[in-house]
Coordinates of C-alpha atoms in Angstrom, one line a residue:
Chain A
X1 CA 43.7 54.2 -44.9
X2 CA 44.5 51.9 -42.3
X3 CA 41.8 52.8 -40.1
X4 CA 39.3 51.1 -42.6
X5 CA 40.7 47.8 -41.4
X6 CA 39.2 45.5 -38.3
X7 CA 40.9 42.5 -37.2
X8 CA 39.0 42.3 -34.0
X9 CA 36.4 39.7 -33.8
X10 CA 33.6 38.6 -31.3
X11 CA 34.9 36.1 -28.9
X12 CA 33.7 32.1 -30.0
X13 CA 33.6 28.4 -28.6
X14 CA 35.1 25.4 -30.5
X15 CA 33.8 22.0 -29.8
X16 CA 36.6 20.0 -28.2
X17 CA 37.8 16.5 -29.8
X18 CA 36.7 13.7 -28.0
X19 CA 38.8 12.5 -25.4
X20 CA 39.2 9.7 -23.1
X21 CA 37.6 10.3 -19.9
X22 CA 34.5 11.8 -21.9
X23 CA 31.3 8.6 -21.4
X24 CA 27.9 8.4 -22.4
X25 CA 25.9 7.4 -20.4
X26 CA 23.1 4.3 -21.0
X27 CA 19.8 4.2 -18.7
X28 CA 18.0 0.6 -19.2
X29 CA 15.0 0.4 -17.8
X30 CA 12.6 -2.4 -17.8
X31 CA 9.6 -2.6 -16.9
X32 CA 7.5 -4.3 -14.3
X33 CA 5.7 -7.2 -14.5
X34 CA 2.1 -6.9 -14.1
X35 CA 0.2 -10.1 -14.5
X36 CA -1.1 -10.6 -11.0
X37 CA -2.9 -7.7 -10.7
X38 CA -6.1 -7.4 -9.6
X39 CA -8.5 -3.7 -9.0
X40 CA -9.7 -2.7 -5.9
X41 CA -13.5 -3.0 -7.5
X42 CA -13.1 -6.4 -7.8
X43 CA -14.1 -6.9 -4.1
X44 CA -14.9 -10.6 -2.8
X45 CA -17.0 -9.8 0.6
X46 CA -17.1 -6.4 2.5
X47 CA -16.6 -8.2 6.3
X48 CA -19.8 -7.3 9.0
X49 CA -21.2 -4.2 8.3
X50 CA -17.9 -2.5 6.5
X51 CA -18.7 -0.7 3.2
X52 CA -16.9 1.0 0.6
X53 CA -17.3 2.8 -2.7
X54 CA -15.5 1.9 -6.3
X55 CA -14.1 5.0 -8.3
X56 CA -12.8 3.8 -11.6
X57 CA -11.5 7.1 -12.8
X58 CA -9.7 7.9 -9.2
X59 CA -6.2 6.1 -10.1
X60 CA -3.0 6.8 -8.5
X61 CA 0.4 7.9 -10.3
X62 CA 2.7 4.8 -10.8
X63 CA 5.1 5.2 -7.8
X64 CA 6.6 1.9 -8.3
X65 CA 9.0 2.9 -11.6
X66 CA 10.6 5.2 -13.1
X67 CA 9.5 7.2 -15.9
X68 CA 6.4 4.5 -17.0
X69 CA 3.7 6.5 -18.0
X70 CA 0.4 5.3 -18.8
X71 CA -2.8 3.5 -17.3
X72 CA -0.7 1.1 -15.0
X73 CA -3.1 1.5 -12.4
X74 CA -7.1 1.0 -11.8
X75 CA -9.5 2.5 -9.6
X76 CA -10.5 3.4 -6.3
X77 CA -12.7 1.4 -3.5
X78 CA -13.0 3.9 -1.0
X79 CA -14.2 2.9 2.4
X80 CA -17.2 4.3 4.9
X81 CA -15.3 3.9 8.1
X82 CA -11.8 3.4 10.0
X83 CA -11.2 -0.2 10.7
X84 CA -13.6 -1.3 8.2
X85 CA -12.1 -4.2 6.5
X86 CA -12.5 -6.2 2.6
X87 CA -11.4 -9.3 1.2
X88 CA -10.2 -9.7 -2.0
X89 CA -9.6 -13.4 -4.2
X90 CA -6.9 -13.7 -6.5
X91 CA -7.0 -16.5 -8.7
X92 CA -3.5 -17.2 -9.4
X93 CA -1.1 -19.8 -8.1
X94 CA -0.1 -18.4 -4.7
X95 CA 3.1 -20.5 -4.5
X96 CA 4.8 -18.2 -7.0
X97 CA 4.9 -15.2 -5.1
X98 CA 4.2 -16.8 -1.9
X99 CA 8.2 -15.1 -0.7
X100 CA 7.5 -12.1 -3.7
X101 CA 6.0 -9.2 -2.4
X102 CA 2.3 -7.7 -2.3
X103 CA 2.1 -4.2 -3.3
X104 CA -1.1 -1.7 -3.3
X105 CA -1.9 2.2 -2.9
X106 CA -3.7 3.7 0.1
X107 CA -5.7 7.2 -0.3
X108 CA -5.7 8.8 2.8
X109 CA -3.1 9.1 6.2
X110 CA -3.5 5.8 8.1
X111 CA -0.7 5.0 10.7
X112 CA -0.9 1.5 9.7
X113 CA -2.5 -0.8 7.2
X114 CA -3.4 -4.3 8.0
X115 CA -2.7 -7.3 5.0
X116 CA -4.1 -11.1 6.0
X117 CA -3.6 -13.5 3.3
X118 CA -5.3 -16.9 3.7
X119 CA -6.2 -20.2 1.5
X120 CA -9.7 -20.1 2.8
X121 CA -12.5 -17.8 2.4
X122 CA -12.8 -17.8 6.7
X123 CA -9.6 -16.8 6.4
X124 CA -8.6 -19.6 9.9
X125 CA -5.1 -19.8 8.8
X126 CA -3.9 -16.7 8.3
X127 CA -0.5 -14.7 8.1
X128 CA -1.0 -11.0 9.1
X129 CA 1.4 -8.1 8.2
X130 CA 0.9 -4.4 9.8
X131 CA 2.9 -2.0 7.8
X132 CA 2.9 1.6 7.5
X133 CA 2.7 2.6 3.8
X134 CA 5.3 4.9 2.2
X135 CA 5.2 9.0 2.2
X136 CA 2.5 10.3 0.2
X137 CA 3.1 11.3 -3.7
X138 CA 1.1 14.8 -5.2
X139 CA -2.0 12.8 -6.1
X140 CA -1.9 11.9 -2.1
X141 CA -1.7 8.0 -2.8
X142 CA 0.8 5.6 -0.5
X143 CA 2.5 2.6 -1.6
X144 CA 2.1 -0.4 0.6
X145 CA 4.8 -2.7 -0.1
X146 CA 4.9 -6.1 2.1
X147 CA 8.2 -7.8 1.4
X148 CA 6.2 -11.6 1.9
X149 CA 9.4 -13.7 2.3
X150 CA 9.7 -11.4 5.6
X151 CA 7.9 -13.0 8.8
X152 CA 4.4 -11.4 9.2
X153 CA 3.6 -10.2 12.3
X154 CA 1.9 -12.7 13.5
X155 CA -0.4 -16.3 12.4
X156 CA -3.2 -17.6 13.2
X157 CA -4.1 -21.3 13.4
X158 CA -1.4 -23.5 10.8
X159 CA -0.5 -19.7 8.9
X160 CA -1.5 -19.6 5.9
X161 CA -0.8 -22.2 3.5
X162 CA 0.4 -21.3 0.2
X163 CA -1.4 -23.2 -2.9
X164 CA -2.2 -22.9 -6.7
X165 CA -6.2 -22.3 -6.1
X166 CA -5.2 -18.8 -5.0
X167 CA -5.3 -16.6 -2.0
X168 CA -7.6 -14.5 -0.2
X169 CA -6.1 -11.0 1.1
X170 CA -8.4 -8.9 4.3
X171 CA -7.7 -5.3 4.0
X172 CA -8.0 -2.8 6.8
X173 CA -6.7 0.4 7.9
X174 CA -6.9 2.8 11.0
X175 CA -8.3 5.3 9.5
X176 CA -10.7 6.3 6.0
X177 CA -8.6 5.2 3.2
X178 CA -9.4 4.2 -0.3
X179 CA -7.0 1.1 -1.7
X180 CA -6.4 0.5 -5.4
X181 CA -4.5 -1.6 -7.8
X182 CA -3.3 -4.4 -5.7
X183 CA -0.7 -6.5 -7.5
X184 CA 1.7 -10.0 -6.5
X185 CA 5.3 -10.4 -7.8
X186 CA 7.2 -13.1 -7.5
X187 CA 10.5 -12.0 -5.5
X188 CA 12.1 -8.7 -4.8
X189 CA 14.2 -9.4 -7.8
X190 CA 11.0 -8.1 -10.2
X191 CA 11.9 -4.6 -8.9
X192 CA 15.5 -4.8 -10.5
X193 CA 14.5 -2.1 -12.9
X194 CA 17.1 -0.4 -13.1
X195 CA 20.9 -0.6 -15.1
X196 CA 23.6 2.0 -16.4
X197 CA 25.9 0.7 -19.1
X198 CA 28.4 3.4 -20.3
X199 CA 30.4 3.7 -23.3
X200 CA 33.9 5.5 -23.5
X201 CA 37.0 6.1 -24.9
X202 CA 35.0 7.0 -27.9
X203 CA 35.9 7.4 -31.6
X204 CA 32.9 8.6 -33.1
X205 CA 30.3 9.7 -31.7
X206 CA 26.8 10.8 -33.9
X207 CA 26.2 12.2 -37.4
X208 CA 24.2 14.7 -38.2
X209 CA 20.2 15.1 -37.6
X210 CA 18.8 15.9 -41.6
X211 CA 15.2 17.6 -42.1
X212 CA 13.3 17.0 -45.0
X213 CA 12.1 20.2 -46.8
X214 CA 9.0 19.6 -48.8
X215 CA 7.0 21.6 -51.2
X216 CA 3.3 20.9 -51.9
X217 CA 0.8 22.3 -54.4
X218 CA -0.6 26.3 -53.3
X219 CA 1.7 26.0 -49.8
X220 CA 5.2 27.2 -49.0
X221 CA 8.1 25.5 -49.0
X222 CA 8.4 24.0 -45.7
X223 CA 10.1 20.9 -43.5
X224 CA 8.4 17.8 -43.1
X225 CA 7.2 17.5 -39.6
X226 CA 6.6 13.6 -40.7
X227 CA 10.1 12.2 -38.8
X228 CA 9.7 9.2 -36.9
X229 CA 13.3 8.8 -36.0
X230 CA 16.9 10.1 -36.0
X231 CA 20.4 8.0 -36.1
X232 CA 22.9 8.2 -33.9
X233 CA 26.3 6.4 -34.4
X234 CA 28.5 5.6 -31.9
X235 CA 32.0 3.7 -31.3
X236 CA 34.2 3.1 -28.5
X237 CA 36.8 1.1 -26.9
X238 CA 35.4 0.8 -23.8
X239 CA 32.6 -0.5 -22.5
X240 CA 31.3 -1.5 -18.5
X241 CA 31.1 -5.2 -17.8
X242 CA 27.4 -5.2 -18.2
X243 CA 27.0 -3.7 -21.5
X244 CA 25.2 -6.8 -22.6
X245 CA 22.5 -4.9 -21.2
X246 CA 22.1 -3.0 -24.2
X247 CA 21.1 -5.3 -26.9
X248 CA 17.3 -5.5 -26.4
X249 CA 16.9 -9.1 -27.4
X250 CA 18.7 -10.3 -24.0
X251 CA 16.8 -11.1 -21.2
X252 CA 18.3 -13.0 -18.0
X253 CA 17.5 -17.0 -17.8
X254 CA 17.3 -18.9 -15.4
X255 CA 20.1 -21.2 -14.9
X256 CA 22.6 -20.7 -12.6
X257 CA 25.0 -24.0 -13.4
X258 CA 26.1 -24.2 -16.9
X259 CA 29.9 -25.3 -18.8
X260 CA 33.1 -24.0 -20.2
X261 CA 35.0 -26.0 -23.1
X262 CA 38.2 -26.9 -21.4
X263 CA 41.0 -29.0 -23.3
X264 CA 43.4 -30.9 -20.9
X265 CA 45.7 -34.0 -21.3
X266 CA 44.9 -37.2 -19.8
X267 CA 46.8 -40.8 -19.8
X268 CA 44.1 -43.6 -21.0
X269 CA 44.1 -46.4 -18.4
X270 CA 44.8 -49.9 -19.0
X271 CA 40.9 -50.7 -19.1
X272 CA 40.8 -48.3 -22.2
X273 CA 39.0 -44.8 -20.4
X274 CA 39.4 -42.2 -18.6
X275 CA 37.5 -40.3 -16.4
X276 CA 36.5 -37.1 -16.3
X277 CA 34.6 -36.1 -12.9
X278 CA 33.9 -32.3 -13.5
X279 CA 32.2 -33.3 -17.1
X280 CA 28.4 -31.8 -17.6
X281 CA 26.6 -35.0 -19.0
X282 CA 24.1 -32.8 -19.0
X283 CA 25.3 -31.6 -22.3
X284 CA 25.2 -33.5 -25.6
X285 CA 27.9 -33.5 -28.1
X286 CA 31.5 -30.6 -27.5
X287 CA 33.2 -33.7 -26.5
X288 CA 36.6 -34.4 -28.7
X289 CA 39.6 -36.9 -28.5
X290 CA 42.5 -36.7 -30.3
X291 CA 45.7 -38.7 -29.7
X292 CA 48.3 -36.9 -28.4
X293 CA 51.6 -38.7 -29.7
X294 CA 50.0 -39.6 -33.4
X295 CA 52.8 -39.0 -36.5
X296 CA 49.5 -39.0 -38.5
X297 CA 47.6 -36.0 -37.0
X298 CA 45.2 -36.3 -39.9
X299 CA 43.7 -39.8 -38.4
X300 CA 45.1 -38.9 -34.8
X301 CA 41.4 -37.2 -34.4
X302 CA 38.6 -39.9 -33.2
X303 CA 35.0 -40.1 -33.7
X304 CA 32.4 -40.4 -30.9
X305 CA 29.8 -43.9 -31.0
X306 CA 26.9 -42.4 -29.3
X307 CA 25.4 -45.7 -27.6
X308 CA 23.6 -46.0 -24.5
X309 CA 25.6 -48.7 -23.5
X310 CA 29.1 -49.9 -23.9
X311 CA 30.2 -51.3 -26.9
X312 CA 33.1 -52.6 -28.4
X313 CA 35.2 -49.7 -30.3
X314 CA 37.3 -49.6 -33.0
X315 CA 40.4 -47.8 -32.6
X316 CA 39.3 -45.1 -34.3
X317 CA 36.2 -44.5 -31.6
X318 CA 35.1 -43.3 -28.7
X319 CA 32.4 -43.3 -26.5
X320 CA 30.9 -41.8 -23.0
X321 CA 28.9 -43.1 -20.2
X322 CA 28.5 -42.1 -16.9
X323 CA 30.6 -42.8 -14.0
X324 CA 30.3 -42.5 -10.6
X325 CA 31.5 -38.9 -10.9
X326 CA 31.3 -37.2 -13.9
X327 CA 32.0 -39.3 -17.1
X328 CA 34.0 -42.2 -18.4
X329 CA 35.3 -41.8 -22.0
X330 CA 36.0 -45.5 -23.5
X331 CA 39.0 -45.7 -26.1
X332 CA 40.0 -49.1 -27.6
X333 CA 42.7 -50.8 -25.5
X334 CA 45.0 -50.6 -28.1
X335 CA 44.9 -46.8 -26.5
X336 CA 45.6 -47.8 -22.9
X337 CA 48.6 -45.9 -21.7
X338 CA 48.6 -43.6 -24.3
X339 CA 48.2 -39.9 -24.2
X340 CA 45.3 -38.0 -25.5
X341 CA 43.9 -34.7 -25.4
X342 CA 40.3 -34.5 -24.4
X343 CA 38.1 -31.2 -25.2
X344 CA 34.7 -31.4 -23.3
X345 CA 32.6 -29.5 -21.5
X346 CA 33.3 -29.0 -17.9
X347 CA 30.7 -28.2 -15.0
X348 CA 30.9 -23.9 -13.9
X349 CA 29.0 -21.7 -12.2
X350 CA 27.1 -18.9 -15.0
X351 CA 25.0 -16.1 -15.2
X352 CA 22.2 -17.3 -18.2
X353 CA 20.9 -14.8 -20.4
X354 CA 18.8 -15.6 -23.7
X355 CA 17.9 -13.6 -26.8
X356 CA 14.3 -13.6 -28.2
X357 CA 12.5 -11.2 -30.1
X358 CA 10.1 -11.6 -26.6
X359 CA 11.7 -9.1 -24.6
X360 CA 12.0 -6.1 -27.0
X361 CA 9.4 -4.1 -25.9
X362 CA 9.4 -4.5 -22.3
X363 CA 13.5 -2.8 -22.4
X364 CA 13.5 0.9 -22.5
X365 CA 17.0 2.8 -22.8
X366 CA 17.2 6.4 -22.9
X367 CA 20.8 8.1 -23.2
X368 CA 22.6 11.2 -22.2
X369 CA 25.5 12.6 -24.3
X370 CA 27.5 15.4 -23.3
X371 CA 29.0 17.8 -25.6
X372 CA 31.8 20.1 -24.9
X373 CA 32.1 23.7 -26.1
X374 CA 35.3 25.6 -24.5
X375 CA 36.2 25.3 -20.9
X376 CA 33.0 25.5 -19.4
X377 CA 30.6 25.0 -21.6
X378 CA 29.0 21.8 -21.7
X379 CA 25.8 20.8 -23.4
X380 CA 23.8 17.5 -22.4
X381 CA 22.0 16.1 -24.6
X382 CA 19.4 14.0 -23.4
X383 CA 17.6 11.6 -25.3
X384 CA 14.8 10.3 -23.3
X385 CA 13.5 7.3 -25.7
X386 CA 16.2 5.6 -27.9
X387 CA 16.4 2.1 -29.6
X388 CA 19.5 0.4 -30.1
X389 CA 19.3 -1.2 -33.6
X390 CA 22.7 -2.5 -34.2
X391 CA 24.2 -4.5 -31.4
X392 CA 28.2 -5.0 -31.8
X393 CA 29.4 -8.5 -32.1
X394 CA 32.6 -8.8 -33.7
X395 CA 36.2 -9.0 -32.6
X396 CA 39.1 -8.0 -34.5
X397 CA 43.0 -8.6 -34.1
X398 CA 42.8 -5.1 -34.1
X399 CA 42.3 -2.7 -31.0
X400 CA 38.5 -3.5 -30.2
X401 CA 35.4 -1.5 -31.1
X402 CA 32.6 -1.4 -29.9
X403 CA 30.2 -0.2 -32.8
X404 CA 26.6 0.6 -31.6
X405 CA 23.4 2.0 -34.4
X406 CA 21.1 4.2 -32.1
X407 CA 17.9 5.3 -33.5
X408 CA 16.4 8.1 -31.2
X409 CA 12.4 7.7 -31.2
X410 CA 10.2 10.6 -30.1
X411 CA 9.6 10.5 -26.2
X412 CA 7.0 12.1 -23.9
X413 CA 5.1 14.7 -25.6
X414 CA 6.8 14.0 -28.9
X415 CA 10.3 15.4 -27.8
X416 CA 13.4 14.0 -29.3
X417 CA 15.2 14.9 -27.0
X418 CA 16.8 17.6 -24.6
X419 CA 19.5 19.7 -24.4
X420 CA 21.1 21.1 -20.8
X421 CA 23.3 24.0 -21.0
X422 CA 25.6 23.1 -17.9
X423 CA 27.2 26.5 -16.5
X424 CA 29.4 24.8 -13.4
Chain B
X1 CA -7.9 -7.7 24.3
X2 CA -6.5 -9.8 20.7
X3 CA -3.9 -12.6 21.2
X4 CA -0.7 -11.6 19.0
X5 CA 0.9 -15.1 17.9
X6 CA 3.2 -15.9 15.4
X7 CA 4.6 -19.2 14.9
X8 CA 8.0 -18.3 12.6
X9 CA 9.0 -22.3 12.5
X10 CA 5.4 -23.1 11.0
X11 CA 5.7 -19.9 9.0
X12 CA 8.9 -21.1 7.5
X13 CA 7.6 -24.6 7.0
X14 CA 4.5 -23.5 5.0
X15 CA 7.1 -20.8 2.6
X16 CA 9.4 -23.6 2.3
X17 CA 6.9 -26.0 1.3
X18 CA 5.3 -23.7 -1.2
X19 CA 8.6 -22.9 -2.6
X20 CA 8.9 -27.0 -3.6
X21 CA 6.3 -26.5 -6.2
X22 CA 7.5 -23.2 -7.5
X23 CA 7.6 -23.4 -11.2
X24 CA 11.1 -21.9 -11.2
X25 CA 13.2 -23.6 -8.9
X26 CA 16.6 -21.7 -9.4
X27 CA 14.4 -19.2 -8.3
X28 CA 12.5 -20.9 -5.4
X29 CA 16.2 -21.8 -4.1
X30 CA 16.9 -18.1 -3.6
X31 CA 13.4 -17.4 -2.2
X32 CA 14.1 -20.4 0.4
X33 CA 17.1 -19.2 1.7
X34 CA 16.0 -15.5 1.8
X35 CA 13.1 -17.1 4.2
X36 CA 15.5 -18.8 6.6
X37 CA 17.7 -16.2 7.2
X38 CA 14.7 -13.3 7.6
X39 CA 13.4 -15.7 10.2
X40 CA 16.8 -16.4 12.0
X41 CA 17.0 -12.5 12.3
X42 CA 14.0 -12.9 14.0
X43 CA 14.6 -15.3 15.8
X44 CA 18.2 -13.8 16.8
X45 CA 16.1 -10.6 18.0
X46 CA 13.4 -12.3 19.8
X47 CA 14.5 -15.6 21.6
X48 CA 10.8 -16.8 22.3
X49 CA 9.2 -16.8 19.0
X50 CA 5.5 -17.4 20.2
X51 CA 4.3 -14.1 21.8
X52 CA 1.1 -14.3 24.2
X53 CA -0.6 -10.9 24.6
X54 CA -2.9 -10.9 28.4
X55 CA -5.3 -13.4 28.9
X56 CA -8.2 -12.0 27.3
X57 CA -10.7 -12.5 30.9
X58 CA -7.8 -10.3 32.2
X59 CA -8.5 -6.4 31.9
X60 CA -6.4 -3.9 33.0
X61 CA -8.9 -2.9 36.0
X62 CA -8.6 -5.8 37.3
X63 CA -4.6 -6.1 37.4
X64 CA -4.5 -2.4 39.0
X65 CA -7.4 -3.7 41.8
X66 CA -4.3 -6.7 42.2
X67 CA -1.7 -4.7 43.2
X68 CA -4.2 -2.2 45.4
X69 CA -5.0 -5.4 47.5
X70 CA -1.1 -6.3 47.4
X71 CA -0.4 -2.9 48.8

């Protein structure tokens, strides 16, 4: 009865093991800042006999990021005629975005739009910028994006003069155009929006996604459509240089001059000091001495006096003040000639980032995972809105991890996320 | 007819004075040197920074009647 049997079966895929070359991909987006904006209804004088019209429910699509949804922009003032021109007054301290850049929309196909800021209301010194606004998006709004730290095409009187009490802007355009949502930011560096960090040479790589199935009095048994969230684990040995990125609690600082801890070995002069010329006095405390041909290494550690001025030291002391370069580091001259081994804090050049619970919400990191079935079979997964909530910190002697907890929120239209069946 | 002036050594005096009261200094130092070198381009491109458009009591009828009579 062997014809009864079948050993033939359907052709299948099998998920291949992760391998080395295989990354997922981290998009970090952040988000503008949008403090110095002002709407287009918010006009301060219509100049001669020019006259326009405020829509408050006509509001462009944000062409400025990525992906932000939302109301991110305000009306419409549209106006009667070419040519016709409106000043605005925004009341914030002009010096901060006096080299920034002035953004608005234009509705409508002008050639050219003309910008004048000013620090008076007659607007006599002036700095005028004709620019022709970007290509127009599906709602038929431009961008108009003056890049201020450029020269403006030409001045009038002294130019105008930058202050805190604010600036007056003159609007006009060759043709009917409606402007909205005007906004000032600081440099070009506010439209840095952007980052990829990627993650590879992974060893795990997600769980599983679990449903809750509940069952409720005169209904059938059914899942929970209640989910706010799903888990996604992830660890691997390599990382780009700018994973940092990442952890949501980071946000670049400021300072550009900062310090290393260095340790090097200096002979004490035969006033009792040395001198250290590359030392940041600017920092308190990191400082240590310890001698360097001690029997006792227990006592060969000294402590620092910290006095404004010089004072007389025991032999177990030390103490800093400035030098002409850098600092001096006093010893008692039973020292002088001796060896020692200073650690301290020397001057470098650093990038400054700081972590505060500030910038959480303004980060917004979607993900795309790719998942291989067979030869040619791959399957992104894309998840549009995900949190990380575990940020890895920790070194081993062992080969290096880089363990990360991602918790995939709902994104547009409540979709957790995507999944693209790549043919080739 | 409009004059067309622009006075890029004033303009960069009034950014670079601004700048000295920016709030953010690290910053401001970036801003300051991004204004000198936009207006060295420009002044690399255009050697005579101040440009004077036609008298304005000048119109163009009356520079074609010149060169008739010159003719």
């Amino acid at each position: 009865m062997s014809n009864c049997k079948s050993d033939v079966l359907f052709h299948k895929l099998s998920a291949k093991k992760l391998e080395e070359s295989r990354e997922i991909e981290f998009r970090i987006r952040k988000d503008l800042p949008d403090c110095k904006k002002l709407s287009a209804g918010k006009v301060h004088a219509f100049v001669g006999t020019a006259n326009g019209v405020y829509d408050g429910s006509d509001r462009p699509e944000n062409q400025l990021e990525c992906m932000r949804k939302g109301c991110i922009n305000s009306g419409t003032l549209t106006m009667n005629a070419a040519n016709d021109a409106v000043d605005y007054f925004f009341p914030y301290n002009a010096t901060e975005f006096s080299a920034g850049v002035l953004t608005f929309y234009v509705k409508g196909n002008p050639t050219n739009v003309t910008v004048t800021l000013s620090d008076d209301a007659a607007f006599t010194n002036t700095n005028t910028y004709t620019v022709a606004p970007a290509a127009a998006g599906a709602d038929g709004f431009r961008v108009v994006f003056i890049d201020l730290s450029q020269p403006p095409t030409s001045t009038e009187g002294t130019g105008w003069v930058p202050s805190s009490n604010g600036v007056y802007v003159r609007v006009s355009s060759d043709a009917v155009v409606g402007y909205s949502s005007f906004a000032f930011f600081d440099s070009i560096e506010d439209f840095e929006l952007l980052d990829v960090v990627k993650v590879a040479c992974l060893t795990t790589m997600g769980g599983s996604f679990d449903l809750n199935i509940i069952e409720e009095a005169c209904t059938e048994v059914q899942y929970n459509s209640q989910i706010t969230s799903l888990n996604f684990p992830l660890t691997g040995r390599q990382v780009t240089p700018n994973y940092h990125k990442l952890n949501p609690m980071l946000k670049k600082g400021t300072a550009d001059e900062g310090f290393e801890i260095v340790t090097v070995e200096k002979t004490v002069d035969t006033n009792g000091r040395i001198q250290l010329t590359d030392m940041d006095m600017a920092v308190c405390g990191y400082t240590a001495v310890q001698l360097n041909d001690a029997c006792d290494v227990a006592s060969a550690t000294l402590t620092q006096i910290n006095a404004p001025i010089a004072i007389t030291l025991d032999a177990s002391h030390f103490q800093i003040l400035p030098a002409p370069t850098g600092a001096y580091v006093y010893l008692n001259q039973r020292h002088a000639n001796k060896s020692v081994l200073v650690s301290y804090p020397r001057r470098a050049e650093v990038e400054e980032y700081e972590a505060s619970v500030n910038n959480l919400n303004s980060v917004h990191t979607s993900m795309v995972v790719p998942y291989i079935l067979g030869e040619n079979d791959k399957y992104l997964y894309i998840f549009d809105n995900v949190y990380v909530t575990s940020f890895p910190m920790a070194i081993t002697s062992d080969t290096a991890e880089f363990a990360f907890t991602i918790t995939i929120g709902r994104g547009e239209g409540g979709v957790f996320y995507r999944v693209l069946h790549v043919r080739g | 007819m409009k004059k067309s002036n622009l006075n890029i050594d004033q303009w960069v005096a009034n950014q670079l004075g601004a700048l000295a009261t920016h709030p953010n200094q690290h910053l401001a130092n970036i801003l300051s040197s991004r204004v000198i070198a936009n207006a060295a381009k420009i002044k690399n491109m255009k050697p005579e920074v101040t440009v004077e458009e036609p008298a304005p009591h000048v119109t163009e009828k009356e520079e074609k009647k010149d060169v008739e009579l010159q003719k």
